[in-house]
């Protein structure tokens, strides 16, 4: 891993090693960034094999944590993949129901454990800030 200089004001750039609150475990299995997505998922969305990342590829993936625009695009790409794998893959956006959005949120949060209590609670809570987000985009 290459050295990163501190950002202005003494804050370090976002990276798996310096994010507060990580409880340990593999950085590849921990969600990072403003939209909270795992390094391995970021790699997949960017077209890399997460199990065989080169140092250069890992640097590109980790640098994507620094840019909120990339973060949004990567999370959007992952959501598109999750929707494509669902039973409502062909449903147009204007026909998506709150229940379908909740399922996507649970899939995003829980991955293979999307049926678990935590992922389901995340899915149920997804709709609450949705109106605020819509208002902010207007």
PDB file of C-alpha atoms in Angstrom:
ATOM      1  CA  UNK A   1       0.000   0.000   0.000  1.00  0.00           C
ATOM      2  CA  UNK A   2       1.350   3.410  -0.898  1.00  0.00           C
ATOM      3  CA  UNK A   3       1.719   6.242   1.607  1.00  0.00           C
ATOM      4  CA  UNK A   4      -0.930   8.950   1.543  1.00  0.00           C
ATOM      5  CA  UNK A   5      -0.265  12.494   2.700  1.00  0.00           C
ATOM      6  CA  UNK A   6      -2.556  14.121   5.187  1.00  0.00           C
ATOM      7  CA  UNK A   7      -5.208  16.336   3.677  1.00  0.00           C
ATOM      8  CA  UNK A   8      -5.365  20.056   4.500  1.00  0.00           C
ATOM      9  CA  UNK A   9      -6.438  20.679   8.081  1.00  0.00           C
ATOM     10  CA  UNK A  10      -4.757  17.527   9.359  1.00  0.00           C
ATOM     11  CA  UNK A  11      -7.453  15.130   8.159  1.00  0.00           C
ATOM     12  CA  UNK A  12      -6.289  11.964   6.471  1.00  0.00           C
ATOM     13  CA  UNK A  13      -7.794  10.856   3.166  1.00  0.00           C
ATOM     14  CA  UNK A  14     -10.443   8.167   3.305  1.00  0.00           C
ATOM     15  CA  UNK A  15      -8.928   4.707   3.107  1.00  0.00           C
ATOM     16  CA  UNK A  16      -9.755   1.331   4.600  1.00  0.00           C
ATOM     17  CA  UNK A  17      -6.940   1.726   7.113  1.00  0.00           C
ATOM     18  CA  UNK A  18      -7.886   5.118   8.546  1.00  0.00           C
ATOM     19  CA  UNK A  19     -11.671   5.137   8.642  1.00  0.00           C
ATOM     20  CA  UNK A  20     -13.075   5.441  12.151  1.00  0.00           C
ATOM     21  CA  UNK A  21     -15.347   2.790  13.507  1.00  0.00           C
ATOM     22  CA  UNK A  22     -14.129  -0.234  11.565  1.00  0.00           C
ATOM     23  CA  UNK A  23     -14.407  -3.155  13.929  1.00  0.00           C
ATOM     24  CA  UNK A  24     -11.625  -5.177  12.408  1.00  0.00           C
ATOM     25  CA  UNK A  25     -11.720  -7.970   9.916  1.00  0.00           C
ATOM     26  CA  UNK A  26     -10.779  -7.795   6.295  1.00  0.00           C
ATOM     27  CA  UNK A  27     -10.940  -4.341   4.687  1.00  0.00           C
ATOM     28  CA  UNK A  28     -12.398  -6.071   1.614  1.00  0.00           C
ATOM     29  CA  UNK A  29     -15.421  -7.164   3.647  1.00  0.00           C
ATOM     30  CA  UNK A  30     -16.031  -3.785   5.317  1.00  0.00           C
ATOM     31  CA  UNK A  31     -18.129  -1.013   3.772  1.00  0.00           C
ATOM     32  CA  UNK A  32     -16.445   2.359   3.200  1.00  0.00           C
ATOM     33  CA  UNK A  33     -17.230   5.742   1.761  1.00  0.00           C
ATOM     34  CA  UNK A  34     -20.181   8.078   2.052  1.00  0.00           C
ATOM     35  CA  UNK A  35     -22.488   5.491   0.500  1.00  0.00           C
ATOM     36  CA  UNK A  36     -20.940   2.541   2.357  1.00  0.00           C
ATOM     37  CA  UNK A  37     -19.963  -0.085  -0.181  1.00  0.00           C
ATOM     38  CA  UNK A  38     -17.365  -2.820   0.213  1.00  0.00           C
ATOM     39  CA  UNK A  39     -14.004  -2.694  -1.556  1.00  0.00           C
ATOM     40  CA  UNK A  40     -14.765  -6.052  -3.197  1.00  0.00           C
ATOM     41  CA  UNK A  41     -18.125  -4.770  -4.514  1.00  0.00           C
ATOM     42  CA  UNK A  42     -16.432  -1.586  -5.764  1.00  0.00           C
ATOM     43  CA  UNK A  43     -13.895  -3.733  -7.595  1.00  0.00           C
ATOM     44  CA  UNK A  44     -16.622  -5.849  -9.201  1.00  0.00           C
ATOM     45  CA  UNK A  45     -18.574  -2.803 -10.377  1.00  0.00           C
ATOM     46  CA  UNK A  46     -15.371  -1.339 -11.829  1.00  0.00           C
ATOM     47  CA  UNK A  47     -14.793  -4.591 -13.741  1.00  0.00           C
ATOM     48  CA  UNK A  48     -12.023  -6.100 -11.621  1.00  0.00           C
ATOM     49  CA  UNK A  49     -11.825  -9.567 -10.105  1.00  0.00           C
ATOM     50  CA  UNK A  50     -11.733  -8.775  -6.381  1.00  0.00           C
ATOM     51  CA  UNK A  51      -9.931 -12.031  -5.620  1.00  0.00           C
ATOM     52  CA  UNK A  52      -6.951 -11.130  -7.800  1.00  0.00           C
ATOM     53  CA  UNK A  53      -6.538  -7.355  -7.609  1.00  0.00           C
ATOM     54  CA  UNK A  54      -3.106  -6.068  -8.513  1.00  0.00           C
ATOM     55  CA  UNK A  55      -1.629  -3.315  -6.331  1.00  0.00           C
ATOM     56  CA  UNK A  56      -2.449  -0.808  -9.090  1.00  0.00           C
ATOM     57  CA  UNK A  57      -6.064  -1.988  -9.358  1.00  0.00           C
ATOM     58  CA  UNK A  58      -6.478  -1.895  -5.567  1.00  0.00           C
ATOM     59  CA  UNK A  59      -5.142   1.675  -5.565  1.00  0.00           C
ATOM     60  CA  UNK A  60      -7.714   2.679  -8.203  1.00  0.00           C
ATOM     61  CA  UNK A  61     -10.523   1.071  -6.224  1.00  0.00           C
ATOM     62  CA  UNK A  62      -9.411   2.668  -2.954  1.00  0.00           C
ATOM     63  CA  UNK A  63      -8.965   6.070  -4.634  1.00  0.00           C
ATOM     64  CA  UNK A  64     -12.631   5.893  -5.651  1.00  0.00           C
ATOM     65  CA  UNK A  65     -13.379   6.373  -1.924  1.00  0.00           C
ATOM     66  CA  UNK A  66     -12.013   9.933  -2.230  1.00  0.00           C
ATOM     67  CA  UNK A  67     -14.520  11.098  -4.842  1.00  0.00           C
ATOM     68  CA  UNK A  68     -18.219  11.334  -3.912  1.00  0.00           C
ATOM     69  CA  UNK A  69     -19.120  11.359  -7.629  1.00  0.00           C
ATOM     70  CA  UNK A  70     -17.383   8.027  -8.170  1.00  0.00           C
ATOM     71  CA  UNK A  71     -18.964   6.735  -4.977  1.00  0.00           C
ATOM     72  CA  UNK A  72     -22.441   7.530  -6.327  1.00  0.00           C
ATOM     73  CA  UNK A  73     -21.692   5.979  -9.720  1.00  0.00           C
ATOM     74  CA  UNK A  74     -20.275   2.814  -8.170  1.00  0.00           C
ATOM     75  CA  UNK A  75     -23.202   2.409  -5.762  1.00  0.00           C
ATOM     76  CA  UNK A  76     -25.628   3.056  -8.638  1.00  0.00           C
ATOM     77  CA  UNK A  77     -23.894   0.416 -10.732  1.00  0.00           C
ATOM     78  CA  UNK A  78     -24.141  -2.061  -7.890  1.00  0.00           C
ATOM     79  CA  UNK A  79     -27.844  -1.282  -7.399  1.00  0.00           C
ATOM     80  CA  UNK A  80     -28.376  -1.809 -11.135  1.00  0.00           C
ATOM     81  CA  UNK A  81     -26.681  -5.225 -10.855  1.00  0.00           C
ATOM     82  CA  UNK A  82     -28.858  -6.143  -7.882  1.00  0.00           C
ATOM     83  CA  UNK A  83     -32.015  -5.091  -9.728  1.00  0.00           C
ATOM     84  CA  UNK A  84     -30.938  -7.081 -12.797  1.00  0.00           C
ATOM     85  CA  UNK A  85     -30.657 -10.176 -10.579  1.00  0.00           C
ATOM     86  CA  UNK A  86     -34.115  -9.658  -9.035  1.00  0.00           C
ATOM     87  CA  UNK A  87     -37.498 -10.939 -10.149  1.00  0.00           C
ATOM     88  CA  UNK A  88     -38.426  -7.348 -11.072  1.00  0.00           C
ATOM     89  CA  UNK A  89     -35.411  -6.735 -13.314  1.00  0.00           C
ATOM     90  CA  UNK A  90     -37.534  -5.519 -16.225  1.00  0.00           C
ATOM     91  CA  UNK A  91     -39.799  -3.244 -14.193  1.00  0.00           C
ATOM     92  CA  UNK A  92     -39.353   0.392 -15.308  1.00  0.00           C
ATOM     93  CA  UNK A  93     -38.382   2.939 -12.650  1.00  0.00           C
ATOM     94  CA  UNK A  94     -41.789   4.610 -12.734  1.00  0.00           C
ATOM     95  CA  UNK A  95     -43.409   1.270 -11.820  1.00  0.00           C
ATOM     96  CA  UNK A  96     -41.117   0.443  -8.906  1.00  0.00           C
ATOM     97  CA  UNK A  97     -43.121   0.057  -5.713  1.00  0.00           C
ATOM     98  CA  UNK A  98     -41.963   0.896  -2.185  1.00  0.00           C
ATOM     99  CA  UNK A  99     -41.756  -2.851  -1.505  1.00  0.00           C
ATOM    100  CA  UNK A 100     -39.399  -3.340  -4.444  1.00  0.00           C
ATOM    101  CA  UNK A 101     -37.215  -0.449  -3.320  1.00  0.00           C
ATOM    102  CA  UNK A 102     -37.140  -1.970   0.152  1.00  0.00           C
ATOM    103  CA  UNK A 103     -36.062  -5.300  -1.321  1.00  0.00           C
ATOM    104  CA  UNK A 104     -33.266  -3.600  -3.277  1.00  0.00           C
ATOM    105  CA  UNK A 105     -32.126  -1.829  -0.112  1.00  0.00           C
ATOM    106  CA  UNK A 106     -32.097  -5.130   1.790  1.00  0.00           C
ATOM    107  CA  UNK A 107     -30.110  -6.752  -1.039  1.00  0.00           C
ATOM    108  CA  UNK A 108     -27.654  -3.825  -1.007  1.00  0.00           C
ATOM    109  CA  UNK A 109     -27.204  -4.012   2.751  1.00  0.00           C
ATOM    110  CA  UNK A 110     -27.281  -7.758   3.300  1.00  0.00           C
ATOM    111  CA  UNK A 111     -25.950  -9.332   0.133  1.00  0.00           C
ATOM    112  CA  UNK A 112     -26.360 -13.078   0.569  1.00  0.00           C
ATOM    113  CA  UNK A 113     -27.844 -12.408   4.025  1.00  0.00           C
ATOM    114  CA  UNK A 114     -30.591 -10.115   2.689  1.00  0.00           C
ATOM    115  CA  UNK A 115     -33.273 -12.178   4.437  1.00  0.00           C
ATOM    116  CA  UNK A 116     -31.664 -11.526   7.839  1.00  0.00           C
ATOM    117  CA  UNK A 117     -33.166  -9.182  10.409  1.00  0.00           C
ATOM    118  CA  UNK A 118     -30.535  -6.454   9.974  1.00  0.00           C
ATOM    119  CA  UNK A 119     -30.843  -6.284   6.181  1.00  0.00           C
ATOM    120  CA  UNK A 120     -34.626  -6.385   6.354  1.00  0.00           C
ATOM    121  CA  UNK A 121     -34.659  -3.549   8.909  1.00  0.00           C
ATOM    122  CA  UNK A 122     -32.367  -1.558   6.609  1.00  0.00           C
ATOM    123  CA  UNK A 123     -34.780  -2.202   3.742  1.00  0.00           C
ATOM    124  CA  UNK A 124     -37.794  -1.113   5.785  1.00  0.00           C
ATOM    125  CA  UNK A 125     -36.010   2.075   6.795  1.00  0.00           C
ATOM    126  CA  UNK A 126     -35.023   2.923   3.236  1.00  0.00           C
ATOM    127  CA  UNK A 127     -38.208   4.798   2.341  1.00  0.00           C
ATOM    128  CA  UNK A 128     -38.117   7.215   5.243  1.00  0.00           C
ATOM    129  CA  UNK A 129     -35.495   9.622   3.845  1.00  0.00           C
ATOM    130  CA  UNK A 130     -36.585   9.032   0.219  1.00  0.00           C
ATOM    131  CA  UNK A 131     -38.885  12.041   0.084  1.00  0.00           C
ATOM    132  CA  UNK A 132     -36.127  14.227   1.527  1.00  0.00           C
ATOM    133  CA  UNK A 133     -33.770  12.986  -1.185  1.00  0.00           C
ATOM    134  CA  UNK A 134     -36.347  13.670  -3.896  1.00  0.00           C
ATOM    135  CA  UNK A 135     -36.896  17.199  -2.546  1.00  0.00           C
ATOM    136  CA  UNK A 136     -33.154  17.831  -2.476  1.00  0.00           C
ATOM    137  CA  UNK A 137     -32.820  16.820  -6.134  1.00  0.00           C
ATOM    138  CA  UNK A 138     -35.550  19.220  -7.305  1.00  0.00           C
TER     139      UNK A 138
END
